[in-house]
């Protein structure tokens, strides 16, 4: 059974860890381009702030969220950029304050949601635990774009397990997002955890297996690294294909990262 409060605490740690890093960044560096084409550090933080705010609205203001849905359906391609525009117009200091306010309020709303709550969203409604996991994944993934732009490297934590679980759970969606038919073959993952332990996720009977470091697996499945730039190993056609097409987030797959764009994580010195 999922410990929802522990999960929300992990979300807090992920959000506040990134916010603390950003608090020490010069204002000029917020204009740096990130590996996501066309997105600056400011754009990344505004994106996180907007969707944390949208999730808060979904939990606390049904009418307000219905208006967001109407706006999204009216302009599916431009909605996100248009909605985040007021946030990107803020100064870096004010944007950071606003994101911290929204993320804190979201965590409080998640903690106080009654048992069995289904959180409405732009896709199917989800449980409180699933919403917290999705926000943690988004924070970590967009945080990766930010640290890549700034030239720093984060220490991996056991919070990666939430992202690895999510990647396995939404595996079939990766194919749907590309207009492909998901294979019926299950896949198991065996990952070296940040503390050196072993995470085994997925059915024991699966013949297709992905092995490697949890950090590299999460980087590939959030499409922040190309699988060719990792030491991940795949046994079986379904496992190999998943590493090529997998994603943990909703919407189209985007451009991803090019082979050779980044060094392997194991080759990069880490800083806290």
PDB file of C-alpha atoms in Angstrom:
ATOM      1  CA  UNK A   1       0.000   0.000   0.000  1.00  0.00           C
ATOM      2  CA  UNK A   2       1.322   3.450  -0.923  1.00  0.00           C
ATOM      3  CA  UNK A   3       2.279   5.737   1.964  1.00  0.00           C
ATOM      4  CA  UNK A   4       0.816   8.911   0.486  1.00  0.00           C
ATOM      5  CA  UNK A   5       2.191  11.221   3.156  1.00  0.00           C
ATOM      6  CA  UNK A   6       5.720   9.859   2.664  1.00  0.00           C
ATOM      7  CA  UNK A   7       5.296  10.355  -1.069  1.00  0.00           C
ATOM      8  CA  UNK A   8       4.210  13.971  -0.552  1.00  0.00           C
ATOM      9  CA  UNK A   9       7.266  14.481   1.662  1.00  0.00           C
ATOM     10  CA  UNK A  10       9.441  13.179  -1.196  1.00  0.00           C
ATOM     11  CA  UNK A  11       7.690  15.647  -3.501  1.00  0.00           C
ATOM     12  CA  UNK A  12       8.526  18.424  -1.024  1.00  0.00           C
ATOM     13  CA  UNK A  13      12.170  17.381  -0.951  1.00  0.00           C
ATOM     14  CA  UNK A  14      12.363  17.345  -4.752  1.00  0.00           C
ATOM     15  CA  UNK A  15      10.704  20.738  -5.144  1.00  0.00           C
ATOM     16  CA  UNK A  16      12.590  22.442  -2.341  1.00  0.00           C
ATOM     17  CA  UNK A  17      15.898  20.969  -3.463  1.00  0.00           C
ATOM     18  CA  UNK A  18      15.479  22.546  -6.879  1.00  0.00           C
ATOM     19  CA  UNK A  19      14.191  25.798  -5.398  1.00  0.00           C
ATOM     20  CA  UNK A  20      17.222  26.034  -3.100  1.00  0.00           C
ATOM     21  CA  UNK A  21      19.549  25.566  -6.054  1.00  0.00           C
ATOM     22  CA  UNK A  22      17.704  28.269  -8.006  1.00  0.00           C
ATOM     23  CA  UNK A  23      17.897  30.684  -5.094  1.00  0.00           C
ATOM     24  CA  UNK A  24      21.659  30.789  -5.559  1.00  0.00           C
ATOM     25  CA  UNK A  25      21.549  31.416  -9.313  1.00  0.00           C
ATOM     26  CA  UNK A  26      22.263  34.875 -10.711  1.00  0.00           C
ATOM     27  CA  UNK A  27      19.342  36.542 -12.483  1.00  0.00           C
ATOM     28  CA  UNK A  28      21.225  36.588 -15.792  1.00  0.00           C
ATOM     29  CA  UNK A  29      21.519  32.788 -15.712  1.00  0.00           C
ATOM     30  CA  UNK A  30      17.729  32.418 -15.702  1.00  0.00           C
ATOM     31  CA  UNK A  31      17.884  33.493 -19.364  1.00  0.00           C
ATOM     32  CA  UNK A  32      20.181  30.604 -20.279  1.00  0.00           C
ATOM     33  CA  UNK A  33      18.912  28.183 -22.906  1.00  0.00           C
ATOM     34  CA  UNK A  34      18.192  24.662 -21.660  1.00  0.00           C
ATOM     35  CA  UNK A  35      18.428  21.418 -23.649  1.00  0.00           C
ATOM     36  CA  UNK A  36      14.689  21.688 -24.390  1.00  0.00           C
ATOM     37  CA  UNK A  37      14.681  23.698 -27.645  1.00  0.00           C
ATOM     38  CA  UNK A  38      13.317  27.212 -27.163  1.00  0.00           C
ATOM     39  CA  UNK A  39      13.119  26.935 -23.370  1.00  0.00           C
ATOM     40  CA  UNK A  40      15.186  28.986 -20.925  1.00  0.00           C
ATOM     41  CA  UNK A  41      15.625  28.325 -17.219  1.00  0.00           C
ATOM     42  CA  UNK A  42      12.811  30.835 -16.658  1.00  0.00           C
ATOM     43  CA  UNK A  43      10.537  28.870 -19.005  1.00  0.00           C
ATOM     44  CA  UNK A  44      11.257  25.644 -17.123  1.00  0.00           C
ATOM     45  CA  UNK A  45      10.388  27.151 -13.740  1.00  0.00           C
ATOM     46  CA  UNK A  46       7.282  28.879 -15.115  1.00  0.00           C
ATOM     47  CA  UNK A  47       6.139  25.540 -16.540  1.00  0.00           C
ATOM     48  CA  UNK A  48       6.520  23.878 -13.149  1.00  0.00           C
ATOM     49  CA  UNK A  49       4.746  26.750 -11.410  1.00  0.00           C
ATOM     50  CA  UNK A  50       1.847  26.724 -13.837  1.00  0.00           C
ATOM     51  CA  UNK A  51       1.197  22.999 -13.562  1.00  0.00           C
ATOM     52  CA  UNK A  52       1.614  22.950  -9.784  1.00  0.00           C
ATOM     53  CA  UNK A  53      -0.959  25.744  -9.749  1.00  0.00           C
ATOM     54  CA  UNK A  54      -3.214  23.825 -12.132  1.00  0.00           C
ATOM     55  CA  UNK A  55      -3.037  20.749  -9.892  1.00  0.00           C
ATOM     56  CA  UNK A  56      -3.867  22.915  -6.880  1.00  0.00           C
ATOM     57  CA  UNK A  57      -6.865  24.313  -8.757  1.00  0.00           C
ATOM     58  CA  UNK A  58      -7.964  20.785  -9.701  1.00  0.00           C
ATOM     59  CA  UNK A  59      -7.990  19.852  -6.012  1.00  0.00           C
ATOM     60  CA  UNK A  60      -9.597  22.982  -4.615  1.00  0.00           C
ATOM     61  CA  UNK A  61     -11.633  24.764  -7.308  1.00  0.00           C
ATOM     62  CA  UNK A  62     -13.630  22.585  -9.691  1.00  0.00           C
ATOM     63  CA  UNK A  63     -15.120  25.546 -11.556  1.00  0.00           C
ATOM     64  CA  UNK A  64     -11.703  27.109 -11.978  1.00  0.00           C
ATOM     65  CA  UNK A  65     -10.278  23.870 -13.310  1.00  0.00           C
ATOM     66  CA  UNK A  66     -13.204  23.515 -15.719  1.00  0.00           C
ATOM     67  CA  UNK A  67     -12.213  26.900 -17.141  1.00  0.00           C
ATOM     68  CA  UNK A  68      -8.646  25.665 -17.598  1.00  0.00           C
ATOM     69  CA  UNK A  69      -9.961  22.616 -19.450  1.00  0.00           C
ATOM     70  CA  UNK A  70     -12.064  24.821 -21.707  1.00  0.00           C
ATOM     71  CA  UNK A  71      -9.033  26.981 -22.517  1.00  0.00           C
ATOM     72  CA  UNK A  72      -6.921  23.907 -23.201  1.00  0.00           C
ATOM     73  CA  UNK A  73      -9.491  22.420 -25.570  1.00  0.00           C
ATOM     74  CA  UNK A  74      -9.838  25.732 -27.407  1.00  0.00           C
ATOM     75  CA  UNK A  75      -6.084  25.930 -28.113  1.00  0.00           C
ATOM     76  CA  UNK A  76      -4.422  22.530 -27.569  1.00  0.00           C
ATOM     77  CA  UNK A  77      -1.132  23.563 -29.179  1.00  0.00           C
ATOM     78  CA  UNK A  78      -0.673  26.997 -27.649  1.00  0.00           C
ATOM     79  CA  UNK A  79      -2.447  26.626 -24.316  1.00  0.00           C
ATOM     80  CA  UNK A  80       0.560  25.785 -22.139  1.00  0.00           C
ATOM     81  CA  UNK A  81       2.761  28.611 -23.410  1.00  0.00           C
ATOM     82  CA  UNK A  82      -0.067  31.134 -23.242  1.00  0.00           C
ATOM     83  CA  UNK A  83      -1.077  30.075 -19.737  1.00  0.00           C
ATOM     84  CA  UNK A  84       2.501  30.270 -18.458  1.00  0.00           C
ATOM     85  CA  UNK A  85       3.208  33.643 -20.088  1.00  0.00           C
ATOM     86  CA  UNK A  86       2.287  35.739 -16.996  1.00  0.00           C
ATOM     87  CA  UNK A  87       4.736  33.651 -14.989  1.00  0.00           C
ATOM     88  CA  UNK A  88       7.577  33.993 -17.481  1.00  0.00           C
ATOM     89  CA  UNK A  89       7.066  37.779 -17.349  1.00  0.00           C
ATOM     90  CA  UNK A  90       7.969  37.853 -13.641  1.00  0.00           C
ATOM     91  CA  UNK A  91      11.461  38.642 -12.423  1.00  0.00           C
ATOM     92  CA  UNK A  92      13.459  35.512 -11.491  1.00  0.00           C
ATOM     93  CA  UNK A  93      13.150  36.342  -7.791  1.00  0.00           C
ATOM     94  CA  UNK A  94       9.382  36.823  -8.005  1.00  0.00           C
ATOM     95  CA  UNK A  95       8.928  33.696 -10.121  1.00  0.00           C
ATOM     96  CA  UNK A  96      10.814  31.619  -7.575  1.00  0.00           C
ATOM     97  CA  UNK A  97       8.672  33.010  -4.757  1.00  0.00           C
ATOM     98  CA  UNK A  98       5.506  32.250  -6.735  1.00  0.00           C
ATOM     99  CA  UNK A  99       6.566  28.710  -7.581  1.00  0.00           C
ATOM    100  CA  UNK A 100       7.417  28.033  -3.951  1.00  0.00           C
ATOM    101  CA  UNK A 101       4.023  29.385  -2.901  1.00  0.00           C
ATOM    102  CA  UNK A 102       2.133  27.249  -5.407  1.00  0.00           C
ATOM    103  CA  UNK A 103       4.121  24.086  -4.753  1.00  0.00           C
ATOM    104  CA  UNK A 104       3.701  24.446  -0.991  1.00  0.00           C
ATOM    105  CA  UNK A 105      -0.048  25.029  -1.347  1.00  0.00           C
ATOM    106  CA  UNK A 106      -0.298  22.011  -3.657  1.00  0.00           C
ATOM    107  CA  UNK A 107       1.432  19.754  -1.153  1.00  0.00           C
ATOM    108  CA  UNK A 108      -0.913  20.962   1.579  1.00  0.00           C
ATOM    109  CA  UNK A 109      -3.949  20.279  -0.616  1.00  0.00           C
ATOM    110  CA  UNK A 110      -2.642  16.807  -1.478  1.00  0.00           C
ATOM    111  CA  UNK A 111      -2.063  16.056   2.220  1.00  0.00           C
ATOM    112  CA  UNK A 112      -5.562  17.185   3.177  1.00  0.00           C
ATOM    113  CA  UNK A 113      -7.436  15.459   0.336  1.00  0.00           C
ATOM    114  CA  UNK A 114      -9.942  12.895   1.660  1.00  0.00           C
ATOM    115  CA  UNK A 115      -9.214   9.215   1.130  1.00  0.00           C
ATOM    116  CA  UNK A 116     -10.334   8.039  -2.290  1.00  0.00           C
ATOM    117  CA  UNK A 117     -10.064  11.498  -3.892  1.00  0.00           C
ATOM    118  CA  UNK A 118      -9.740  11.439  -7.671  1.00  0.00           C
ATOM    119  CA  UNK A 119      -7.950  14.503  -8.973  1.00  0.00           C
ATOM    120  CA  UNK A 120      -9.352  15.788 -12.292  1.00  0.00           C
ATOM    121  CA  UNK A 121      -6.752  16.496 -14.949  1.00  0.00           C
ATOM    122  CA  UNK A 122      -6.288  17.225 -18.647  1.00  0.00           C
ATOM    123  CA  UNK A 123      -6.409  13.462 -19.171  1.00  0.00           C
ATOM    124  CA  UNK A 124      -8.080  10.833 -16.963  1.00  0.00           C
ATOM    125  CA  UNK A 125      -8.543  11.689 -13.269  1.00  0.00           C
ATOM    126  CA  UNK A 126      -5.895  10.231 -10.967  1.00  0.00           C
ATOM    127  CA  UNK A 127      -5.410   9.358  -7.330  1.00  0.00           C
ATOM    128  CA  UNK A 128      -3.656  11.687  -4.918  1.00  0.00           C
ATOM    129  CA  UNK A 129      -0.623   9.370  -4.891  1.00  0.00           C
ATOM    130  CA  UNK A 130      -0.475   9.348  -8.691  1.00  0.00           C
ATOM    131  CA  UNK A 131      -0.731  13.131  -8.823  1.00  0.00           C
ATOM    132  CA  UNK A 132       2.081  13.518  -6.280  1.00  0.00           C
ATOM    133  CA  UNK A 133       4.228  11.069  -8.259  1.00  0.00           C
ATOM    134  CA  UNK A 134       3.554  12.902 -11.509  1.00  0.00           C
ATOM    135  CA  UNK A 135       4.529  16.243  -9.989  1.00  0.00           C
ATOM    136  CA  UNK A 136       7.693  14.735  -8.500  1.00  0.00           C
ATOM    137  CA  UNK A 137       8.645  13.293 -11.889  1.00  0.00           C
ATOM    138  CA  UNK A 138       8.003  16.603 -13.643  1.00  0.00           C
ATOM    139  CA  UNK A 139      10.029  18.506 -11.053  1.00  0.00           C
ATOM    140  CA  UNK A 140      12.949  16.119 -11.399  1.00  0.00           C
ATOM    141  CA  UNK A 141      12.834  16.052 -15.218  1.00  0.00           C
ATOM    142  CA  UNK A 142      12.573  19.805 -15.707  1.00  0.00           C
ATOM    143  CA  UNK A 143      15.119  20.205 -12.935  1.00  0.00           C
ATOM    144  CA  UNK A 144      17.471  18.104 -15.052  1.00  0.00           C
ATOM    145  CA  UNK A 145      17.079  20.568 -17.913  1.00  0.00           C
ATOM    146  CA  UNK A 146      17.909  23.381 -15.500  1.00  0.00           C
ATOM    147  CA  UNK A 147      21.026  21.792 -14.026  1.00  0.00           C
ATOM    148  CA  UNK A 148      22.206  20.860 -17.520  1.00  0.00           C
ATOM    149  CA  UNK A 149      21.848  24.502 -18.560  1.00  0.00           C
ATOM    150  CA  UNK A 150      23.707  25.690 -15.468  1.00  0.00           C
ATOM    151  CA  UNK A 151      26.465  23.109 -15.803  1.00  0.00           C
ATOM    152  CA  UNK A 152      25.924  21.481 -12.417  1.00  0.00           C
ATOM    153  CA  UNK A 153      25.143  17.871 -11.546  1.00  0.00           C
ATOM    154  CA  UNK A 154      22.742  16.695  -8.847  1.00  0.00           C
ATOM    155  CA  UNK A 155      23.359  13.757  -6.557  1.00  0.00           C
ATOM    156  CA  UNK A 156      20.777  11.056  -7.349  1.00  0.00           C
ATOM    157  CA  UNK A 157      18.474  10.059  -4.494  1.00  0.00           C
ATOM    158  CA  UNK A 158      16.139   7.177  -3.701  1.00  0.00           C
ATOM    159  CA  UNK A 159      13.299   9.408  -4.914  1.00  0.00           C
ATOM    160  CA  UNK A 160      14.207   8.077  -8.369  1.00  0.00           C
ATOM    161  CA  UNK A 161      12.300   4.925  -7.428  1.00  0.00           C
ATOM    162  CA  UNK A 162       9.022   6.842  -7.844  1.00  0.00           C
ATOM    163  CA  UNK A 163      10.018   7.782 -11.388  1.00  0.00           C
ATOM    164  CA  UNK A 164      11.101   4.247 -12.223  1.00  0.00           C
ATOM    165  CA  UNK A 165       7.765   2.896 -10.953  1.00  0.00           C
ATOM    166  CA  UNK A 166       5.908   5.505 -12.997  1.00  0.00           C
ATOM    167  CA  UNK A 167       7.869   4.647 -16.141  1.00  0.00           C
ATOM    168  CA  UNK A 168       6.858   1.006 -15.847  1.00  0.00           C
ATOM    169  CA  UNK A 169       3.244   1.839 -15.040  1.00  0.00           C
ATOM    170  CA  UNK A 170       2.777   4.117 -18.075  1.00  0.00           C
ATOM    171  CA  UNK A 171       4.812   2.015 -20.505  1.00  0.00           C
ATOM    172  CA  UNK A 172       1.847   1.398 -22.808  1.00  0.00           C
ATOM    173  CA  UNK A 173       1.142   5.148 -23.011  1.00  0.00           C
ATOM    174  CA  UNK A 174       4.574   5.666 -24.573  1.00  0.00           C
ATOM    175  CA  UNK A 175       3.348   3.777 -27.608  1.00  0.00           C
ATOM    176  CA  UNK A 176      -0.035   5.493 -27.678  1.00  0.00           C
ATOM    177  CA  UNK A 177       1.720   8.881 -27.723  1.00  0.00           C
ATOM    178  CA  UNK A 178       3.485   7.819 -30.922  1.00  0.00           C
ATOM    179  CA  UNK A 179       0.469   6.189 -32.576  1.00  0.00           C
ATOM    180  CA  UNK A 180       1.978   2.731 -32.059  1.00  0.00           C
ATOM    181  CA  UNK A 181       0.535  -0.490 -30.677  1.00  0.00           C
ATOM    182  CA  UNK A 182       2.039  -1.433 -27.350  1.00  0.00           C
ATOM    183  CA  UNK A 183       3.572  -4.930 -27.260  1.00  0.00           C
ATOM    184  CA  UNK A 184       1.909  -7.492 -25.037  1.00  0.00           C
ATOM    185  CA  UNK A 185       5.241  -8.731 -23.673  1.00  0.00           C
ATOM    186  CA  UNK A 186       5.867  -7.524 -20.101  1.00  0.00           C
ATOM    187  CA  UNK A 187       9.211  -5.991 -19.164  1.00  0.00           C
ATOM    188  CA  UNK A 188      11.085  -6.216 -15.884  1.00  0.00           C
ATOM    189  CA  UNK A 189      13.689  -3.700 -14.734  1.00  0.00           C
ATOM    190  CA  UNK A 190      16.628  -4.438 -12.441  1.00  0.00           C
ATOM    191  CA  UNK A 191      18.267  -1.192 -11.384  1.00  0.00           C
ATOM    192  CA  UNK A 192      21.220  -0.281  -9.215  1.00  0.00           C
ATOM    193  CA  UNK A 193      19.857   2.218  -6.694  1.00  0.00           C
ATOM    194  CA  UNK A 194      21.739   5.376  -5.669  1.00  0.00           C
ATOM    195  CA  UNK A 195      22.688   3.674  -2.374  1.00  0.00           C
ATOM    196  CA  UNK A 196      24.070   0.636  -4.203  1.00  0.00           C
ATOM    197  CA  UNK A 197      21.068  -1.610  -3.578  1.00  0.00           C
ATOM    198  CA  UNK A 198      19.012  -3.381  -6.241  1.00  0.00           C
ATOM    199  CA  UNK A 199      15.514  -2.396  -7.339  1.00  0.00           C
ATOM    200  CA  UNK A 200      13.534  -5.130  -9.108  1.00  0.00           C
ATOM    201  CA  UNK A 201      10.356  -3.768 -10.666  1.00  0.00           C
ATOM    202  CA  UNK A 202       7.883  -5.533 -12.913  1.00  0.00           C
ATOM    203  CA  UNK A 203       6.762  -9.155 -13.193  1.00  0.00           C
ATOM    204  CA  UNK A 204       9.321 -11.804 -12.237  1.00  0.00           C
ATOM    205  CA  UNK A 205       8.268 -13.960 -15.176  1.00  0.00           C
ATOM    206  CA  UNK A 206       9.046 -11.279 -17.777  1.00  0.00           C
ATOM    207  CA  UNK A 207      11.602 -12.494 -20.316  1.00  0.00           C
ATOM    208  CA  UNK A 208      12.371  -8.950 -21.488  1.00  0.00           C
ATOM    209  CA  UNK A 209      14.592  -7.148 -18.996  1.00  0.00           C
ATOM    210  CA  UNK A 210      16.267  -3.735 -18.664  1.00  0.00           C
ATOM    211  CA  UNK A 211      19.298  -3.542 -16.379  1.00  0.00           C
ATOM    212  CA  UNK A 212      21.534  -0.669 -15.323  1.00  0.00           C
ATOM    213  CA  UNK A 213      21.712   2.307 -12.991  1.00  0.00           C
ATOM    214  CA  UNK A 214      18.472   3.882 -11.776  1.00  0.00           C
ATOM    215  CA  UNK A 215      19.751   7.352 -12.655  1.00  0.00           C
ATOM    216  CA  UNK A 216      20.389   6.424 -16.269  1.00  0.00           C
ATOM    217  CA  UNK A 217      17.045   4.635 -16.526  1.00  0.00           C
ATOM    218  CA  UNK A 218      15.164   7.694 -15.259  1.00  0.00           C
ATOM    219  CA  UNK A 219      17.131  10.018 -17.540  1.00  0.00           C
ATOM    220  CA  UNK A 220      16.233   7.899 -20.574  1.00  0.00           C
ATOM    221  CA  UNK A 221      12.573   7.372 -19.683  1.00  0.00           C
ATOM    222  CA  UNK A 222      12.051  11.089 -19.059  1.00  0.00           C
ATOM    223  CA  UNK A 223      13.839  11.605 -22.405  1.00  0.00           C
ATOM    224  CA  UNK A 224      16.582  13.719 -20.838  1.00  0.00           C
ATOM    225  CA  UNK A 225      19.296  11.419 -22.211  1.00  0.00           C
ATOM    226  CA  UNK A 226      19.599   9.239 -25.289  1.00  0.00           C
ATOM    227  CA  UNK A 227      19.960   5.567 -24.427  1.00  0.00           C
ATOM    228  CA  UNK A 228      23.156   5.432 -26.510  1.00  0.00           C
ATOM    229  CA  UNK A 229      24.795   7.719 -23.936  1.00  0.00           C
ATOM    230  CA  UNK A 230      24.165   5.292 -21.064  1.00  0.00           C
ATOM    231  CA  UNK A 231      25.251   1.838 -19.960  1.00  0.00           C
ATOM    232  CA  UNK A 232      21.684   0.508 -19.826  1.00  0.00           C
ATOM    233  CA  UNK A 233      21.275  -3.010 -21.184  1.00  0.00           C
ATOM    234  CA  UNK A 234      18.130  -4.468 -22.732  1.00  0.00           C
ATOM    235  CA  UNK A 235      17.390  -8.170 -23.172  1.00  0.00           C
ATOM    236  CA  UNK A 236      14.598  -8.832 -25.633  1.00  0.00           C
ATOM    237  CA  UNK A 237      12.991  -6.859 -28.436  1.00  0.00           C
ATOM    238  CA  UNK A 238      10.272  -5.338 -26.241  1.00  0.00           C
ATOM    239  CA  UNK A 239      12.852  -4.048 -23.743  1.00  0.00           C
ATOM    240  CA  UNK A 240      15.034  -2.600 -26.512  1.00  0.00           C
ATOM    241  CA  UNK A 241      12.075  -0.844 -28.126  1.00  0.00           C
ATOM    242  CA  UNK A 242      10.877   0.580 -24.818  1.00  0.00           C
ATOM    243  CA  UNK A 243      14.222   2.289 -24.229  1.00  0.00           C
ATOM    244  CA  UNK A 244      13.873   3.922 -27.642  1.00  0.00           C
ATOM    245  CA  UNK A 245      10.272   5.132 -27.330  1.00  0.00           C
ATOM    246  CA  UNK A 246       9.526   5.246 -23.601  1.00  0.00           C
ATOM    247  CA  UNK A 247       8.374   8.375 -21.787  1.00  0.00           C
ATOM    248  CA  UNK A 248       6.954   9.147 -18.354  1.00  0.00           C
ATOM    249  CA  UNK A 249       4.982  12.295 -19.185  1.00  0.00           C
ATOM    250  CA  UNK A 250       1.719  13.050 -21.001  1.00  0.00           C
ATOM    251  CA  UNK A 251       1.609  14.552 -24.479  1.00  0.00           C
ATOM    252  CA  UNK A 252       3.830  14.010 -27.469  1.00  0.00           C
ATOM    253  CA  UNK A 253       7.359  12.628 -27.078  1.00  0.00           C
ATOM    254  CA  UNK A 254       9.058  15.818 -28.241  1.00  0.00           C
ATOM    255  CA  UNK A 255      12.550  15.893 -29.663  1.00  0.00           C
ATOM    256  CA  UNK A 256      14.298  14.103 -26.840  1.00  0.00           C
ATOM    257  CA  UNK A 257      18.087  14.226 -26.751  1.00  0.00           C
ATOM    258  CA  UNK A 258      20.584  13.434 -29.496  1.00  0.00           C
ATOM    259  CA  UNK A 259      23.160  10.644 -29.187  1.00  0.00           C
ATOM    260  CA  UNK A 260      26.405  12.135 -27.929  1.00  0.00           C
ATOM    261  CA  UNK A 261      24.749  15.287 -26.596  1.00  0.00           C
ATOM    262  CA  UNK A 262      25.807  14.494 -23.015  1.00  0.00           C
ATOM    263  CA  UNK A 263      28.518  12.366 -21.401  1.00  0.00           C
ATOM    264  CA  UNK A 264      27.457   9.260 -19.555  1.00  0.00           C
ATOM    265  CA  UNK A 265      26.438  10.072 -15.961  1.00  0.00           C
ATOM    266  CA  UNK A 266      29.083   7.654 -14.662  1.00  0.00           C
ATOM    267  CA  UNK A 267      31.744   9.729 -16.426  1.00  0.00           C
ATOM    268  CA  UNK A 268      30.615  13.008 -14.886  1.00  0.00           C
ATOM    269  CA  UNK A 269      31.824  14.168 -11.446  1.00  0.00           C
ATOM    270  CA  UNK A 270      28.910  14.817  -9.111  1.00  0.00           C
ATOM    271  CA  UNK A 271      28.268  17.829  -6.940  1.00  0.00           C
ATOM    272  CA  UNK A 272      25.616  18.231  -4.292  1.00  0.00           C
TER     273      UNK A 272
END
